[in-house]
Coordinates of C-alpha atoms in Angstrom, one line a residue:
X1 CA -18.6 -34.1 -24.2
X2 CA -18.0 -31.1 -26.7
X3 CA -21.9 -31.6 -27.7
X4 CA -22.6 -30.4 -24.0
X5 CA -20.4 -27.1 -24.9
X6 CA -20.6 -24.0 -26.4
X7 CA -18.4 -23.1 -29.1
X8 CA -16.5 -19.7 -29.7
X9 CA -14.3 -19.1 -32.6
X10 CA -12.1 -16.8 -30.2
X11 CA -11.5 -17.3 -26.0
X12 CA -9.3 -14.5 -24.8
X13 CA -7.4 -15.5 -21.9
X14 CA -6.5 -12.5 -19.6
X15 CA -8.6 -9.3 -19.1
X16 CA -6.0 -6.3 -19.2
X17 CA -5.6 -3.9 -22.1
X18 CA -4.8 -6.6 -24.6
X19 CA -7.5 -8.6 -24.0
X20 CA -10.3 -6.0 -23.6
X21 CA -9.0 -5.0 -27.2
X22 CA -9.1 -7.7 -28.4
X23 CA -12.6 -8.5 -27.4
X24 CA -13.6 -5.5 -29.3
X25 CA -11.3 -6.1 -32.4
X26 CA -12.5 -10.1 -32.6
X27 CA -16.1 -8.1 -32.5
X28 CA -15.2 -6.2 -35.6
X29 CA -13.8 -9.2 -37.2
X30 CA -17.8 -11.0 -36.3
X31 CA -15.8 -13.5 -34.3
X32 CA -17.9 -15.1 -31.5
X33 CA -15.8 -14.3 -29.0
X34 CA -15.2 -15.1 -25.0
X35 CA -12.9 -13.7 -22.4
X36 CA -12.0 -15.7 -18.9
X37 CA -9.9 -14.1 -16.4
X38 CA -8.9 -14.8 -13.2
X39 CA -9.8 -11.4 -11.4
X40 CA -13.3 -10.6 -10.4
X41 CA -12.9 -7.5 -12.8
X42 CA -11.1 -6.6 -15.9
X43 CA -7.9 -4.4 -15.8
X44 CA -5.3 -7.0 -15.6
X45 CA -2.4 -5.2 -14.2
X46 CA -3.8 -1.8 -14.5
X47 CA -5.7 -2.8 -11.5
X48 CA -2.5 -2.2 -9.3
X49 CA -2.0 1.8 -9.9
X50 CA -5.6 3.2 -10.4
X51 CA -4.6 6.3 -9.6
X52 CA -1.7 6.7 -11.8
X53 CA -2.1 9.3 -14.8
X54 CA -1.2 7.5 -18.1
X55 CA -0.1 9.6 -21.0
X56 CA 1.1 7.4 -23.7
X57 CA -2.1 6.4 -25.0
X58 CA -2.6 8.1 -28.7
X59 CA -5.4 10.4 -29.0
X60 CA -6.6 10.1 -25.2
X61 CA -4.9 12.9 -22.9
X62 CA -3.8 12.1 -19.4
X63 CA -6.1 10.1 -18.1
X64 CA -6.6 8.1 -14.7
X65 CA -5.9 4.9 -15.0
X66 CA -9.1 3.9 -12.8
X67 CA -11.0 6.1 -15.6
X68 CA -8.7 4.0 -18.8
X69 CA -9.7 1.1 -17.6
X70 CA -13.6 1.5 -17.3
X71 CA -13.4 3.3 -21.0
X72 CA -11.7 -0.1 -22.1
X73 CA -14.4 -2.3 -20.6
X74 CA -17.0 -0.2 -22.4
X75 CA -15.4 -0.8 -25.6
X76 CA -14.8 -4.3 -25.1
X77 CA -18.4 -4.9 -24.5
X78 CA -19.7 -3.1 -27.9
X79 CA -19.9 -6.8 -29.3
X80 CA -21.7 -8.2 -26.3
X81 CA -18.8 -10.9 -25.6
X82 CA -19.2 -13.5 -23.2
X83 CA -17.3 -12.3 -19.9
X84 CA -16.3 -14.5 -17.4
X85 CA -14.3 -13.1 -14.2
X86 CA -13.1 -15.2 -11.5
X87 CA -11.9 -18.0 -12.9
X88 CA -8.5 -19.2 -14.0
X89 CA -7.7 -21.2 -16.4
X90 CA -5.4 -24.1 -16.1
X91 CA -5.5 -26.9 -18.8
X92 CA -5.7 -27.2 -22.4
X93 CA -6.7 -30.6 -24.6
X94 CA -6.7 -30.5 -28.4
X95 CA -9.5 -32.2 -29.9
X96 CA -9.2 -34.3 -33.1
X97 CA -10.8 -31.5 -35.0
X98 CA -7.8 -29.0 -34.0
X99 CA -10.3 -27.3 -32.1
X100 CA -9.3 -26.9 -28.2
X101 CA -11.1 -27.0 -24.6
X102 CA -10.1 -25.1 -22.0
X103 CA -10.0 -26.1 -18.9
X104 CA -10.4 -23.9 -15.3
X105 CA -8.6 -24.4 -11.7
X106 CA -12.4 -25.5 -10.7
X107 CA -12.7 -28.3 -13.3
X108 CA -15.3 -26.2 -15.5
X109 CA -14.8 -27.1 -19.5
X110 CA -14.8 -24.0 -22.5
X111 CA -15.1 -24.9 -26.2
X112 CA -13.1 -23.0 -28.8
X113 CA -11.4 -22.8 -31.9
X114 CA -8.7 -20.2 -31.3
X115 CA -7.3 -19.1 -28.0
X116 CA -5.4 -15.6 -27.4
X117 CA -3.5 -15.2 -24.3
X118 CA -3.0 -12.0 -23.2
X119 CA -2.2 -13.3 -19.5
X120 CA 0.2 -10.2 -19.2
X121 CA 2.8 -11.2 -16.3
X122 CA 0.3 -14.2 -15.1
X123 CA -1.6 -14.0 -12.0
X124 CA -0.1 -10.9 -10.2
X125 CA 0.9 -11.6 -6.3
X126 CA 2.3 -8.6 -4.1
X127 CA 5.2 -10.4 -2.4
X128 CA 4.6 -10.0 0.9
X129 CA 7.2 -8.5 3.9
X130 CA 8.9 -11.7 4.7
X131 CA 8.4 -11.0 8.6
X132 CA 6.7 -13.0 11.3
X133 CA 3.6 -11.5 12.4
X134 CA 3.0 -8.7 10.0
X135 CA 0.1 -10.3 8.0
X136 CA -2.4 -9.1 11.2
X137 CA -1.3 -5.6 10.1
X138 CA -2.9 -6.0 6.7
X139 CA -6.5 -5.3 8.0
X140 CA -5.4 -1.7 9.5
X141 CA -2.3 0.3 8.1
X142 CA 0.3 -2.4 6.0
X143 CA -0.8 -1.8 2.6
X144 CA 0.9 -4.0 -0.4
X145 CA -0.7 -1.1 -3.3
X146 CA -2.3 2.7 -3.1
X147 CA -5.7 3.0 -4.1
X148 CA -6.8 6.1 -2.9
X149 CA -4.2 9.0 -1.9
X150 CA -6.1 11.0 0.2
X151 CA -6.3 8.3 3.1
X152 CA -2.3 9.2 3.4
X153 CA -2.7 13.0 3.9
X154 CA -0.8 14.3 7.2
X155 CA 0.7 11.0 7.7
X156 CA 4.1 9.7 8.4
X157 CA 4.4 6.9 6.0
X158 CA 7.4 4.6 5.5
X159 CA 7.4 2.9 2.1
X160 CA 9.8 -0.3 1.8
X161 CA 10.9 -1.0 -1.8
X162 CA 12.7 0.8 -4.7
X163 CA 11.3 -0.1 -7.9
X164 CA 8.8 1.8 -10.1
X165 CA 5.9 2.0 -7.6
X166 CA 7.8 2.8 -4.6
X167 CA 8.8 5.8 -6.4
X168 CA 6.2 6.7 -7.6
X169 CA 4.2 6.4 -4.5
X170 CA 6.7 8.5 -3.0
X171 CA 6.4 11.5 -5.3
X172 CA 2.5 11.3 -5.2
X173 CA 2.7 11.0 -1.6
X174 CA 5.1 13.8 -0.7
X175 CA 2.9 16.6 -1.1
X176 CA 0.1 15.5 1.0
X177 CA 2.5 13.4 3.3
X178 CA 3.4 14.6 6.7
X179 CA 6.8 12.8 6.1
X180 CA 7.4 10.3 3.6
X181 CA 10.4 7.7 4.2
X182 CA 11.4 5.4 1.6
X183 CA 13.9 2.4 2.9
X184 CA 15.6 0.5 0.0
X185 CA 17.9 -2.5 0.2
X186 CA 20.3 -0.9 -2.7
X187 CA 21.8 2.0 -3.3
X188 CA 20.4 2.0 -6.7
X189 CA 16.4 2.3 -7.8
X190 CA 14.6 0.5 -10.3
X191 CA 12.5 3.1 -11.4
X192 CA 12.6 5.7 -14.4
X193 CA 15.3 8.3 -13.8
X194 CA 13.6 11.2 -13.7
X195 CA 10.9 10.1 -11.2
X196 CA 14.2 8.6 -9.1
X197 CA 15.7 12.5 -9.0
X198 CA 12.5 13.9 -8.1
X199 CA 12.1 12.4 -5.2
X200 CA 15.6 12.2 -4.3
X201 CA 15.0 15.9 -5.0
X202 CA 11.9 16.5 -2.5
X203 CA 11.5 16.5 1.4
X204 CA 11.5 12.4 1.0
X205 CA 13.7 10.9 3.2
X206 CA 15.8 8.0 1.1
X207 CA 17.6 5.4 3.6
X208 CA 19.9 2.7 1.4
X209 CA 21.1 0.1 1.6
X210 CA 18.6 -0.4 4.5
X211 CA 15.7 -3.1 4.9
X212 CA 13.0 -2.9 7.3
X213 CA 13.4 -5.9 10.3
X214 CA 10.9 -5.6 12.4
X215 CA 7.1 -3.7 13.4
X216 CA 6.0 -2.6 16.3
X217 CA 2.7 -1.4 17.6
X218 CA 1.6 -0.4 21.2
X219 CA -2.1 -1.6 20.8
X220 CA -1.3 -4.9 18.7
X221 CA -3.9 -3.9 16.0
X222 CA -1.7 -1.2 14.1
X223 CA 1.7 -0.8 13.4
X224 CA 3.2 2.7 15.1
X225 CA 6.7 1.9 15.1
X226 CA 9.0 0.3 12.4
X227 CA 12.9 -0.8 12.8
X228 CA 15.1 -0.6 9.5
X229 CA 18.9 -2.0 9.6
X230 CA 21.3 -1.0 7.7
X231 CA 23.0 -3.9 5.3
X232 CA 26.4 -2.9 5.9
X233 CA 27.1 -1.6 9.3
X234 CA 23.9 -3.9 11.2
X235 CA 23.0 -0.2 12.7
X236 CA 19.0 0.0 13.5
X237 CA 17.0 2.9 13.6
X238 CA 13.5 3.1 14.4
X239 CA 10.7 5.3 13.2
X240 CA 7.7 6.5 14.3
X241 CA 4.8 6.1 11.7
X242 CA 1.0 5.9 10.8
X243 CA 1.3 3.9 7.9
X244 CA 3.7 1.5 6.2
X245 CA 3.7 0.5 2.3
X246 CA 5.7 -2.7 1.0
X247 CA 6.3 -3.2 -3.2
X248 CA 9.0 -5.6 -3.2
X249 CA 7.8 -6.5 -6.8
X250 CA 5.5 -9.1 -8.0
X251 CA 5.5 -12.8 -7.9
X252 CA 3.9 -14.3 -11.1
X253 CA 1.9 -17.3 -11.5
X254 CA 1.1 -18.8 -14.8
X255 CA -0.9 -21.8 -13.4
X256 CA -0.8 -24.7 -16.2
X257 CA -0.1 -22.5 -19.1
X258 CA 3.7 -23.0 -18.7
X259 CA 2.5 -27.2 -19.0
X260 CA 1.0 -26.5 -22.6
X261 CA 4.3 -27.2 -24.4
X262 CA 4.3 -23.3 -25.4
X263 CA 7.9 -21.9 -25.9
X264 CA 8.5 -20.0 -23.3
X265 CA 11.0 -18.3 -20.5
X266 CA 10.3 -17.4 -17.2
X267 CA 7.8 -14.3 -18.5
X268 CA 6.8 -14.7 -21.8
X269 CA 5.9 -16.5 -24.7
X270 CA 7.8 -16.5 -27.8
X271 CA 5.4 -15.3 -31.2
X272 CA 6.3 -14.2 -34.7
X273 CA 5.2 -11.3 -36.7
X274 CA 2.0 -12.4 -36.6
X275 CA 1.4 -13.0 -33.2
X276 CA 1.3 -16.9 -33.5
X277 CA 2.5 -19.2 -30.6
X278 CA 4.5 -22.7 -31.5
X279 CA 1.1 -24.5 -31.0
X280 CA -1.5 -24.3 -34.3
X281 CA -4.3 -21.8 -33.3
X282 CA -2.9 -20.0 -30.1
X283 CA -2.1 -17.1 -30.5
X284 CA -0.9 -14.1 -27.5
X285 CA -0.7 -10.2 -27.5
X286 CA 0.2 -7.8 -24.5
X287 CA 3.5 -8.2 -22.3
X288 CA 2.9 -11.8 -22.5
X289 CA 4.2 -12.2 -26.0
X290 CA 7.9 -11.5 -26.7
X291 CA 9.0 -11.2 -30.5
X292 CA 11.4 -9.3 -32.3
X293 CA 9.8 -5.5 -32.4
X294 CA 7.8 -5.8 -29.3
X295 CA 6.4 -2.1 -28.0
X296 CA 6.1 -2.5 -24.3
X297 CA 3.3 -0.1 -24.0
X298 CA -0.3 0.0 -23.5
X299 CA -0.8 1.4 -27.3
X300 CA 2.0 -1.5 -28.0
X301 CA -0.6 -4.0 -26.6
X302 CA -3.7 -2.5 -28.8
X303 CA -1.6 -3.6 -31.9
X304 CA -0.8 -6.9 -30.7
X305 CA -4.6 -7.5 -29.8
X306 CA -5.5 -7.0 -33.4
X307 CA -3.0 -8.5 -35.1
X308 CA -3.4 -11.6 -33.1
X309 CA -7.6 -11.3 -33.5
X310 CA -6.3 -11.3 -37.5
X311 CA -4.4 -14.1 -37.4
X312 CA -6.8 -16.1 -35.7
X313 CA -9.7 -15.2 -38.1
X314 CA -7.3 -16.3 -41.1
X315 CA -6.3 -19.6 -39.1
X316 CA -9.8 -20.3 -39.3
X317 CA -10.6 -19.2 -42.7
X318 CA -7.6 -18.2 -45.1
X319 CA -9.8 -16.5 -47.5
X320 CA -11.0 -14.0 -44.9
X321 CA -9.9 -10.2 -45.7
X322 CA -6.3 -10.0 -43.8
X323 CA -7.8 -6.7 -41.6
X324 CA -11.2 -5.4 -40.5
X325 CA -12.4 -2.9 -42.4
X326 CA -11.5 0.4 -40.5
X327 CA -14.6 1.5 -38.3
X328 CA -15.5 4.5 -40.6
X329 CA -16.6 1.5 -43.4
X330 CA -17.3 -1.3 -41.7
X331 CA -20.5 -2.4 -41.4
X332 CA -20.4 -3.6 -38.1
X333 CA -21.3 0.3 -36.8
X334 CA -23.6 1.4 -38.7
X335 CA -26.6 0.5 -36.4
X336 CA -24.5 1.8 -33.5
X337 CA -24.0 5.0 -35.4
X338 CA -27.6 5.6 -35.9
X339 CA -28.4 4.8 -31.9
X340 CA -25.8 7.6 -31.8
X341 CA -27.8 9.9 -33.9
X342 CA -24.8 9.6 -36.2
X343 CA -26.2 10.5 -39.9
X344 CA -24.0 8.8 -42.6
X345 CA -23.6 10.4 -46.0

């Protein structure tokens, strides 16, 4: 069977900011190298906020996430690795040579001698609002994420949720907003502190511990009204609105990865120092992995990607050099220098 296959030395498993790294890190280390993932694009869980500004990437300043994203897919393509979107994979075999195939949802077979999994949280699913009849209001004005802010402006919009995106919804929102509502089933949020006071600061209008029980629309194809009950007392109140957006979290879904026999809890994976899993060759990086220092930030997940790219280069050969040669000396560049009219001394 493995004659029929193609053989990488490297198959990254997730396409978010760990594994588009590591794509291009593998690349430095001349790794023949593959990603899968399950979206139809790469971005992983950046996906969900593109229009969020991130600031805690080192030497890039605030910068739209949308925009992050499309610089990390250029970089992870400065190899030329083989790509494959839309595909999840599922099962895993060892082989008698230690070597492993991959195996997708759909039943299609990938060859390879190390795997990285930088499956993040897993396969990402909005949980939806738990009420009957609302998934016909998905097509018009229930949205489950923000893409765009400027379809919001002048609106009344009623967001249900109280974690980090509700929030933060709520403060981008408010200034364009004819009135933003925000209806929360505790008294207490789940997002950072300072973005909780700002809004709680602003014209929003917080309602806790309420939850939202039931929409309404006069025409049948979009929702105009929505009834919220308080938790406590059982007192409705109804508002009128144009839009409504749920984030009552994220429901994960690690397909057969949690079968492998890895050591894991409910979220992650359990590595050491160097990134290595329980099983001999698998290694993971990104918010997938959980060890003793972990840095739960996108720079945090650039580390993990190389260190995890190192260790598989050294599980295949122990003699390799322990890093890549920085990208100032390593030979790998010097051809894309000159195409950049760079002229080395």
């Amino acid at each position: 069977m493995t004659e029929q296959l193609e053989l990488y030395d490297v198959t990254i498993i997730g396409g978010g900011p760990a594994g588009m790294y590591a794509a291009f890190y593998s690349g430095m280390r001349d790794l023949k190298t593959k990603v899968i993932d399950a979206n139809e694009q790469l971005g992983g869980r950046m996906l969900i906020y593109p229009e969020k500004m991130v600031w805690d990437v080192g030497g890039v300043t605030p910068t739209l996430c949308e925009k992050l994203i499309v610089q990390l897919e250029q970089q992870a393509k400065t190899f030329d690795p083989t790509i494959i979107l839309g595909t999840q994979v599922y099962g895993m075999e060892q082989q008698e040579d230690g070597t492993y195939i991959l195996v997708t949802s759909e039943g299609e077979k990938h060859w390879t001698r190390t795997i990285i999994l930088a499956i993040g949280r897993g396969i990402l699913r909005m949980a939806k609002l738990e009420l009957e009849g609302a998934e016909r209001y998905e097509v018009s004005n229930l949205h489950y994420t923000v893409q765009e802010l400027e379809p919001f402006r002048g609106k009344r919009v009623l967001i249900s949720g109280g974690g980090n995106s509700a929030v933060d919804w709520a403060n981008e929102l408010e200034p364009i907003a004819e009135q933003v509502t925000v209806v929360h089933r505790r008294e207490q949020f789940g997002g950072h502190e300072k973005n909780i006071i700002k809004m709680k600061e602003s014209s929003v209008d917080v309602r806790t511990p309420y939850e939202v029980t039931q929409l309404s629309s006069s025409n049948g194809e979009m929702i105009d009204r929505v009834t919220v009950a308080h938790l406590e007392s059982g007192e409705t109140e109804q508002f009128t609105v144009d839009a409504v957006i749920v984030n009552h979290g994220l429901k994960a879904d690690f397909s057969g990865i949690k079968d492998w026999g890895l050591q894991m809890d409910d979220w992650n994976v359990f590595v050491n120092g160097k990134l290595e899993s329980n099983l001999p060759g698998i290694f993971a990086a990104g918010d997938f992995a959980n060890f003793d220092s972990k840095l739960n930030l996108i720079a945090g997940a650039f580390t993990d990607a190389a260190l995890a790219v190192n260790s598989a280069k050294l599980y295949m050969d122990p003699e390799a050099p322990k890093v890549a040669y920085v990208s100032s000396h390593n030979e790998r560049f010097k051809e894309k220098n000159k195409a950049l009219g760079v002229v080395e001394e």
